Short mmCIF file of C-alpha atoms and ligand atoms in Angstrom, two decimals:
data_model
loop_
_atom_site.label_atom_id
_atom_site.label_comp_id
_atom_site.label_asym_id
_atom_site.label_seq_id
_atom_site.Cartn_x
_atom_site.Cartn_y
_atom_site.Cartn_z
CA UNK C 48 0.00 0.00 0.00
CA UNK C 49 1.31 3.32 -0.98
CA UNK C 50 1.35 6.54 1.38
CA UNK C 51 -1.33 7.37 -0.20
CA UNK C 52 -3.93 5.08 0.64
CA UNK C 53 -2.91 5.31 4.04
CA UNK C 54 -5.98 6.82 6.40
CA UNK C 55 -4.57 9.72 8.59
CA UNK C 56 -6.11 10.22 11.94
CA UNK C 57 -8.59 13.17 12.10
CA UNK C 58 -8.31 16.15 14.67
CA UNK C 59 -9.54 19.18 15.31
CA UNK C 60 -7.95 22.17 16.30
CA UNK C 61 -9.21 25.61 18.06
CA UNK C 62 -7.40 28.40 17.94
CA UNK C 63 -5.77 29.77 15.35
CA UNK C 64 -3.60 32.43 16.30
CA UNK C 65 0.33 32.80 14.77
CA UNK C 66 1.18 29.34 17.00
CA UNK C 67 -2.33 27.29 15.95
CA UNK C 68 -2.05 28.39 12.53
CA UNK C 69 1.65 27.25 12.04
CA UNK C 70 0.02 23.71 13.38
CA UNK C 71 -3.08 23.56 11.63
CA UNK C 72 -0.85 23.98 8.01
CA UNK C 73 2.00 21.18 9.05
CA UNK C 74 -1.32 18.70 10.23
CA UNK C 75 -2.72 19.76 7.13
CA UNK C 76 0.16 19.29 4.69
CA UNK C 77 0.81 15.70 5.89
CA UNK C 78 -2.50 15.01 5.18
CA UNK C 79 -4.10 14.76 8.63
CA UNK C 80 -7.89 15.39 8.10
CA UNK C 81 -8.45 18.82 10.30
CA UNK C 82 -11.47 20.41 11.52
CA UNK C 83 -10.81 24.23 12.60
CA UNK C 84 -12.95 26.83 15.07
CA UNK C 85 -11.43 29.94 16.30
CA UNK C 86 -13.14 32.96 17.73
CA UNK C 87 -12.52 35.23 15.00
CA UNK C 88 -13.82 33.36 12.00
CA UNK C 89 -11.84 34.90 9.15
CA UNK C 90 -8.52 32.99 10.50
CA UNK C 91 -10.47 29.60 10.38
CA UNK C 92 -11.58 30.11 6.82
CA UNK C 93 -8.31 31.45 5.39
CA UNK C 94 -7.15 27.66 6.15
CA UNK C 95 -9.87 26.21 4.08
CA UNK C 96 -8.33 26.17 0.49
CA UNK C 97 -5.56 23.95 2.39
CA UNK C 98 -8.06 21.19 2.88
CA UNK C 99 -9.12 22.71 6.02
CA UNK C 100 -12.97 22.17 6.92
CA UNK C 101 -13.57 24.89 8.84
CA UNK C 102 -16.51 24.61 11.93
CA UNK C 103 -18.93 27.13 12.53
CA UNK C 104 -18.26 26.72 16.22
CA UNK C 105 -16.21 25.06 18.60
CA UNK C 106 -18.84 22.23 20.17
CA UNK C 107 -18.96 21.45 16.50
CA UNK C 108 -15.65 21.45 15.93
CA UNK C 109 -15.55 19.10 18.67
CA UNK C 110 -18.59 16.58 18.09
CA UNK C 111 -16.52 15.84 14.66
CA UNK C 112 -13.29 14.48 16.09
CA UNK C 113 -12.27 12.66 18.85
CA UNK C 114 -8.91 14.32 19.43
CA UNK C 115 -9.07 17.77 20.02
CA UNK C 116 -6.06 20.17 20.35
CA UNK C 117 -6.74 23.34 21.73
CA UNK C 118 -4.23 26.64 21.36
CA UNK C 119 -5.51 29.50 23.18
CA UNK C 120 -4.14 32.74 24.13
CA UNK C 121 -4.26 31.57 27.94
CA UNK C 122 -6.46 29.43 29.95
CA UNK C 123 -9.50 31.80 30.35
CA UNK C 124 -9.66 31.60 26.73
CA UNK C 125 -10.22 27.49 27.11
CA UNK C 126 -13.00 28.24 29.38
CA UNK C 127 -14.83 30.64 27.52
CA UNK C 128 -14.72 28.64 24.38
CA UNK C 129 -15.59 25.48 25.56
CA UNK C 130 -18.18 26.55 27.91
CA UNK C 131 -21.04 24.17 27.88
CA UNK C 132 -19.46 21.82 24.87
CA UNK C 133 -20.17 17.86 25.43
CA UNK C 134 -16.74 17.06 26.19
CA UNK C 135 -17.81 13.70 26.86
CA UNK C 136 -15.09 10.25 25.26
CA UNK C 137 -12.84 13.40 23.66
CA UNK C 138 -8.98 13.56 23.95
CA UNK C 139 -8.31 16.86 24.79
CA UNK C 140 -4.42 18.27 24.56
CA UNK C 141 -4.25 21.75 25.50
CA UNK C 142 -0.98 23.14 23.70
CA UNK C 143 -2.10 26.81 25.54
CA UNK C 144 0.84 27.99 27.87
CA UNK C 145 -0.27 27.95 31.71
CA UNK C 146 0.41 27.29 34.86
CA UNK C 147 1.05 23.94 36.41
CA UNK C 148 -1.83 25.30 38.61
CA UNK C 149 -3.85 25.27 35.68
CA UNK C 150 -2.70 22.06 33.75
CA UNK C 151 -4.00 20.19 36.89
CA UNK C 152 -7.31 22.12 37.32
CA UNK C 153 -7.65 21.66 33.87
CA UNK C 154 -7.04 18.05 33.89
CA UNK C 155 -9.95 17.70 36.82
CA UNK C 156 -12.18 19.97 34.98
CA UNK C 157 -11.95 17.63 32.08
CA UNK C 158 -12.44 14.54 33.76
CA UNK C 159 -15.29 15.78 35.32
CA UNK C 160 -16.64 16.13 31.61
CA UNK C 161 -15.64 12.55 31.07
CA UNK C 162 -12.53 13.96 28.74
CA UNK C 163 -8.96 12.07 28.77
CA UNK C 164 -6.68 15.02 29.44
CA UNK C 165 -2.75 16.04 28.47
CA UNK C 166 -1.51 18.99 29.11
CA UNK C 167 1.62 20.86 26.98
CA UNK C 168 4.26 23.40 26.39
CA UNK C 169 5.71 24.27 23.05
CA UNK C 170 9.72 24.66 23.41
CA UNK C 171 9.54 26.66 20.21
CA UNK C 172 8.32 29.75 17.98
CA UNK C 173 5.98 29.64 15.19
CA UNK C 174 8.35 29.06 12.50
CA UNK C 175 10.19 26.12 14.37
CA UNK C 176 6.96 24.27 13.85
CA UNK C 177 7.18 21.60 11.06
CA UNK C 178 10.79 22.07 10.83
CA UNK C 179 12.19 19.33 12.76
CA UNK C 180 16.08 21.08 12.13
CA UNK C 181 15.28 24.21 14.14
CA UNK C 182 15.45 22.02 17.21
CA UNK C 183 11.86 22.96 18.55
CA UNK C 184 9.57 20.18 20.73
CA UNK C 185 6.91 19.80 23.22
CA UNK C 186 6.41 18.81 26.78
CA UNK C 187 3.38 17.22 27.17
CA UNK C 188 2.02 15.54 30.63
CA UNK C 189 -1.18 14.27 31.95
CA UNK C 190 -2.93 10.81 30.74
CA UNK C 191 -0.24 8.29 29.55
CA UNK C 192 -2.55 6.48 27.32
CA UNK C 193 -3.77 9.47 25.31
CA UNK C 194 -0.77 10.68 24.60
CA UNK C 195 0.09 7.04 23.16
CA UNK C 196 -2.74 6.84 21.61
CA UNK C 197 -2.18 10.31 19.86
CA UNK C 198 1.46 10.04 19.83
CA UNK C 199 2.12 10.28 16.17
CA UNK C 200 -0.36 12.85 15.23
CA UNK C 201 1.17 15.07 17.85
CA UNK C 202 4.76 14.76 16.62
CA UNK C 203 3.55 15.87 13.05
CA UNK C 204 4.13 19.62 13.92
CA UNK C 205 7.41 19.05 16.56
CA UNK C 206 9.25 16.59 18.69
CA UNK C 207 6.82 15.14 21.50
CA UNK C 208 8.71 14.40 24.99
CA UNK C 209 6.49 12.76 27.90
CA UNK C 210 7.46 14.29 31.34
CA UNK C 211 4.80 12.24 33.33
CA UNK C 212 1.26 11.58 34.25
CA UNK C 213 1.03 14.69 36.62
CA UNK C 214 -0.76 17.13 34.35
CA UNK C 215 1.29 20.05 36.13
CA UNK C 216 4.58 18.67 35.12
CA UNK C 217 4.61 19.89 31.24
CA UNK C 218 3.93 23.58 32.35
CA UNK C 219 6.28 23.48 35.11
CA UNK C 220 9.26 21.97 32.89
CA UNK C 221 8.02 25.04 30.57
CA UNK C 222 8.13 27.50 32.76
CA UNK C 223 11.47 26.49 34.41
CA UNK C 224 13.29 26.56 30.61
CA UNK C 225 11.66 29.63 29.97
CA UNK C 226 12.95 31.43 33.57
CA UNK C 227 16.42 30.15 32.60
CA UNK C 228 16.03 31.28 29.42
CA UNK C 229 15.08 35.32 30.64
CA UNK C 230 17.60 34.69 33.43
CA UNK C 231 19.86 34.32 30.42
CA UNK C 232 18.74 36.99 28.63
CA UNK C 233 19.35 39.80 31.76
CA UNK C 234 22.65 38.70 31.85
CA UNK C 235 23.46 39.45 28.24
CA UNK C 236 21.36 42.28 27.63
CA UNK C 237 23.76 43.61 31.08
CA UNK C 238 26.99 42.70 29.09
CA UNK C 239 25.57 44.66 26.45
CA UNK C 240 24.50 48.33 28.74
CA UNK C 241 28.55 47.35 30.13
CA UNK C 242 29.70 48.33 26.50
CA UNK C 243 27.53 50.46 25.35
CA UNK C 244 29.07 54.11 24.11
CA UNK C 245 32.71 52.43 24.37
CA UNK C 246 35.01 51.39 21.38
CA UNK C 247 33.51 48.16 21.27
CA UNK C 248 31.04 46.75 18.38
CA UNK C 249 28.23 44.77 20.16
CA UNK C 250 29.17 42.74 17.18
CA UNK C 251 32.39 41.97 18.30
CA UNK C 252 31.32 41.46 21.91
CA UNK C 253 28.69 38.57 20.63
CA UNK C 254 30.93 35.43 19.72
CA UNK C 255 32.84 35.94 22.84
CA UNK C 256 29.69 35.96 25.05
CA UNK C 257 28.09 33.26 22.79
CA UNK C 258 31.62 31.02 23.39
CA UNK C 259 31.88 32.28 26.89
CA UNK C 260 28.10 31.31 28.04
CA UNK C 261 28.85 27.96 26.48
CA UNK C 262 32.02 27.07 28.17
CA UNK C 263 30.19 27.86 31.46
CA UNK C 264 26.83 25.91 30.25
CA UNK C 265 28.59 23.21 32.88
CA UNK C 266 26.37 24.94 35.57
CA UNK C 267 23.65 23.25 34.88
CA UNK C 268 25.01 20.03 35.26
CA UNK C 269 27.12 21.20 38.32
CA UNK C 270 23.96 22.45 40.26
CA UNK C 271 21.82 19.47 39.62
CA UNK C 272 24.74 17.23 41.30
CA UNK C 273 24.76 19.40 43.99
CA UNK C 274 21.38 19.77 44.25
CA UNK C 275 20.57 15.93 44.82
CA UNK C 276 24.03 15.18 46.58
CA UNK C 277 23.26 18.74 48.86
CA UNK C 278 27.60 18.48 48.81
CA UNK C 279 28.27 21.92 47.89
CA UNK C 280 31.73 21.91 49.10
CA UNK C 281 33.75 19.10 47.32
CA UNK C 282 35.65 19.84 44.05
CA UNK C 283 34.60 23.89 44.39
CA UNK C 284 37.17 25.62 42.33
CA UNK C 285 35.39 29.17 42.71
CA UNK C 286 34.13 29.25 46.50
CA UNK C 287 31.58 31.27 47.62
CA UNK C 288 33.92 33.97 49.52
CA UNK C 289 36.13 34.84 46.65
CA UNK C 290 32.62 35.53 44.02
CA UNK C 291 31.22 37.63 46.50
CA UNK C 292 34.62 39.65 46.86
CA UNK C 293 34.55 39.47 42.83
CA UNK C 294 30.65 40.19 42.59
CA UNK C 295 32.07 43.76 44.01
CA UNK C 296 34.04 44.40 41.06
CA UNK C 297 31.38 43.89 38.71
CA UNK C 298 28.99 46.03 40.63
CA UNK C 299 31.30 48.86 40.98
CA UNK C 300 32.46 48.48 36.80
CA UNK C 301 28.50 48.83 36.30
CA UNK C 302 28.24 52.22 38.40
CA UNK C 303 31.34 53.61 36.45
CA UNK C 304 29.89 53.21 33.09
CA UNK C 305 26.54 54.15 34.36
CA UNK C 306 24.74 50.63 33.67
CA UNK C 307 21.44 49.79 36.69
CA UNK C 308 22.72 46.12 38.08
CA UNK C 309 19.16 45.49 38.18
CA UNK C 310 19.26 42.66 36.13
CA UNK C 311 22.38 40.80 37.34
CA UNK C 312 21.71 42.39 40.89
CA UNK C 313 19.54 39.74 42.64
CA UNK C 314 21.83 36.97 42.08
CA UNK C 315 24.82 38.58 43.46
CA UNK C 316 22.77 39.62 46.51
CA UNK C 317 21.76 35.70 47.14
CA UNK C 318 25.18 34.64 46.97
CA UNK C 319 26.01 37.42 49.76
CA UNK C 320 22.94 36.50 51.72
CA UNK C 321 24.35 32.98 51.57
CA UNK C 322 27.85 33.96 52.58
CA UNK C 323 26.49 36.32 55.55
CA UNK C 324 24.28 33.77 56.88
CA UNK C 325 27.24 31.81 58.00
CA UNK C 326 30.68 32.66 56.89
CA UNK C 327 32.66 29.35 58.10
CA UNK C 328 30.01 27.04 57.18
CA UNK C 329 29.62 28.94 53.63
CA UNK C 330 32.96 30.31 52.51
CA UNK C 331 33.97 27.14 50.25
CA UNK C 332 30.99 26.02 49.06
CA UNK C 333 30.28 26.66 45.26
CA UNK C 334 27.75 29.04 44.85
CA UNK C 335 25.04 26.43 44.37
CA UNK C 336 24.25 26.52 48.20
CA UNK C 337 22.92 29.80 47.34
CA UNK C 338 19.79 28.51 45.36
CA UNK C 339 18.98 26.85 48.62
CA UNK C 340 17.60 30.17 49.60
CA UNK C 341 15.21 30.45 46.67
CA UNK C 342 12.66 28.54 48.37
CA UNK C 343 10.56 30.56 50.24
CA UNK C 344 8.24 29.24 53.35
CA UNK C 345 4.94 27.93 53.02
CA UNK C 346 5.73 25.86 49.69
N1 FVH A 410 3.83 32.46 19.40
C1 FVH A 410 4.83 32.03 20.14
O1 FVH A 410 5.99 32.30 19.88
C2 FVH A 410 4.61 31.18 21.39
C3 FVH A 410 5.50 29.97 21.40
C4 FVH A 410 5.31 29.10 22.63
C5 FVH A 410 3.84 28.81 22.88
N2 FVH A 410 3.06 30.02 22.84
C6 FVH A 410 1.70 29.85 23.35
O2 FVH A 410 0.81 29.32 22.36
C7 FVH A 410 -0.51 29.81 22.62
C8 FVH A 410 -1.05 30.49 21.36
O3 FVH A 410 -0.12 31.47 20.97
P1 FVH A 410 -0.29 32.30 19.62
O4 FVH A 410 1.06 32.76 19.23
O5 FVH A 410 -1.07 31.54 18.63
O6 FVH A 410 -1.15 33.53 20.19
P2 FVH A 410 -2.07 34.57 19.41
O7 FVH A 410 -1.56 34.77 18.02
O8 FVH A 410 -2.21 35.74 20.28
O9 FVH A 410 -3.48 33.80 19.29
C9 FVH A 410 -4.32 33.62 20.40
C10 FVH A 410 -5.48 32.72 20.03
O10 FVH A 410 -6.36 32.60 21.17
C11 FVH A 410 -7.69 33.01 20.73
N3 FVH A 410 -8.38 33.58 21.86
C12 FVH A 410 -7.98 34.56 22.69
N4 FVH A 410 -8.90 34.79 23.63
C13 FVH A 410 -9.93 33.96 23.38
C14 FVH A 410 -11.19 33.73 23.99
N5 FVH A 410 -11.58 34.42 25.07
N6 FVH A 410 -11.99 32.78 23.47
C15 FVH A 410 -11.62 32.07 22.38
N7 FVH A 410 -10.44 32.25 21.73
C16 FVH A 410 -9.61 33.18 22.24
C17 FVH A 410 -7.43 33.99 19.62
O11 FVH A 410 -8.61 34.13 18.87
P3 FVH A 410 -8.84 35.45 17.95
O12 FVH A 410 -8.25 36.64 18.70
O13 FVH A 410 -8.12 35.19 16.66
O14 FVH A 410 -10.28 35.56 17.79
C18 FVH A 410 -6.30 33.29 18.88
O15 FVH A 410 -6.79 32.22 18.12
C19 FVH A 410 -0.40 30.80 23.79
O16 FVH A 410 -0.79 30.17 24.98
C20 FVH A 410 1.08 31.15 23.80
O17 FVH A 410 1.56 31.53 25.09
C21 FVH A 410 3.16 30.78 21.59
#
């Protein structure tokens, strides 16, 4: 039997924004029969020349497939559109970025509507979608046997990686790359202020941060050691004294060429706070002991 002949498995999709569109083109391109809703009709019906068949609502969207994949702006947008729909024997994967909070209310909300339930979060832009070489994939979490049952439909548009049946856990693996990620981000856009009105391109400053950032990408690895072993004092090359002697440098370099150490600020101050809390005990530890601190009380 050719490719042809073979029957893809019908969805539908609601929500058609720059993220649900991107989807609803790769689904529709590898021939995956797709039903479309979103609010603002026009977006749904630009779709159908593609072999879209576009509903005139979302229960009927819904009432026409079994999976349904939902990409919303947020999660008050799920409950307004599927307020009152017959959820009942569908496979719903919500692809809307939210909260754990909300991937596990959600999860309850649809089994009390008689819906199997996976939650998601898309590591990845609009354009990474469909192009398996830009490097983009999804978290998803929630019901184990939905997600094999769907499992090749939802790697159409991007990678699919299973973090568990808690429905929290794709959101929360989400939101943790995407706090690195701006945590990142402060730190370069810093470097960046640091040069700024000197003889020195931004340009030129970029592979050296780019090479630099990579060299010291061992962090992660480091702190998760040191995070299960809770040794943060064996084979410490930079203690915890001599950064927060260092961290003065860099603060005083930023009030000389006029930069705000908002953005780099915080994370010097923990490592102080750290230090100051007990200088013997703290002194030659690396400065992963100071993310012990992050935890505040009552979680
Ligand atoms: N775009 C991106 O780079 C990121 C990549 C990572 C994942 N995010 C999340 O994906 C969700 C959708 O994002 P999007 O880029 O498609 O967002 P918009 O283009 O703003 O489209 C929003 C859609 O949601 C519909 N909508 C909004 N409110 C409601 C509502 N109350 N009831 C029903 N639908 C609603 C909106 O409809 P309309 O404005 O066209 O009528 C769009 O279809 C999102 O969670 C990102 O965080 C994207």
């Amino acid at each position: 039997m050719t490719d042809t002949h073979v029957t893809k498995r019908p969805l539908a999709l609601l929500g058609l924004g720059d993220m649900g569109t991107a989807l609803a083109r790769t689904w529709l391109a590898a021939g995956h029969p797709l039903t479309v809703w979103n609010r603002t009709a026009a977006k749904a019906e630009a779709l159908a020349p593609e072999g879209a068949a576009v509903a005139a609502s979302a229960a009927e969207a819904v009432a026409a497939n079994t999976l349904v994949v939902l990409c919303l702006l947020d999660d008050a947008s799920i409950g307004s559109a599927l307020d009152g729909v017959d959820l009942t024997g569908k496979d719903l994967v919500n692809l809307t970025t939210g909260t754990p909070a909300e991937g596990r209310a959600r999860a309850a909300w649809a089994q009390e509507r008689g819906a199997r339930f996976v939650d998601a979060g898309i590591m990845g832009t609009p354009s990474m979608i469909g192009a398996p070489e830009a490097g983009g994939y999804v978290f998803y979490s929630g019901s184990r046997a939905l997600f094999d049952t769907h499992r090749e439909v939802l790697e159409v548009p991007a990678a699919a990686r299973f973090v568990g049946e808690d429905p929290g856990h794709a959101a929360l693996h989400d939101v943790a790359l995407l706090s690195a990620m701006y945590g990142l981000f402060g730190g370069i856009s810093h470097a960046y202020a640091l040069i700024e009105g000197e003889d020195i391109a931004p340009k030129d400053l970029a592979p050296l941060l780019s090479e630099w950032l990579g060299a010291m990408g061992f962090f992660t690895g480091n702190a998760a050691e040191r995070l299960t072993s809770r040794d943060f004092t064996s084979g410490v090359e930079s203690n915890l004294a001599m950064q927060v002697a260092a961290s003065g440098t860099l603060v005083r370099t930023a009030a000389d060429q006029g930069v705000s150490t908002e953005l780099i600020g915080p994370y010097l101050d923990l490592m102080r706070e750290r230090l100051e809390a007990d200088p013997a005990a703290h002194a030659g530890e690396d400065t992963v002991g100071a993310l012990t601190l992050l935890r505040r009380a009552g979680r």
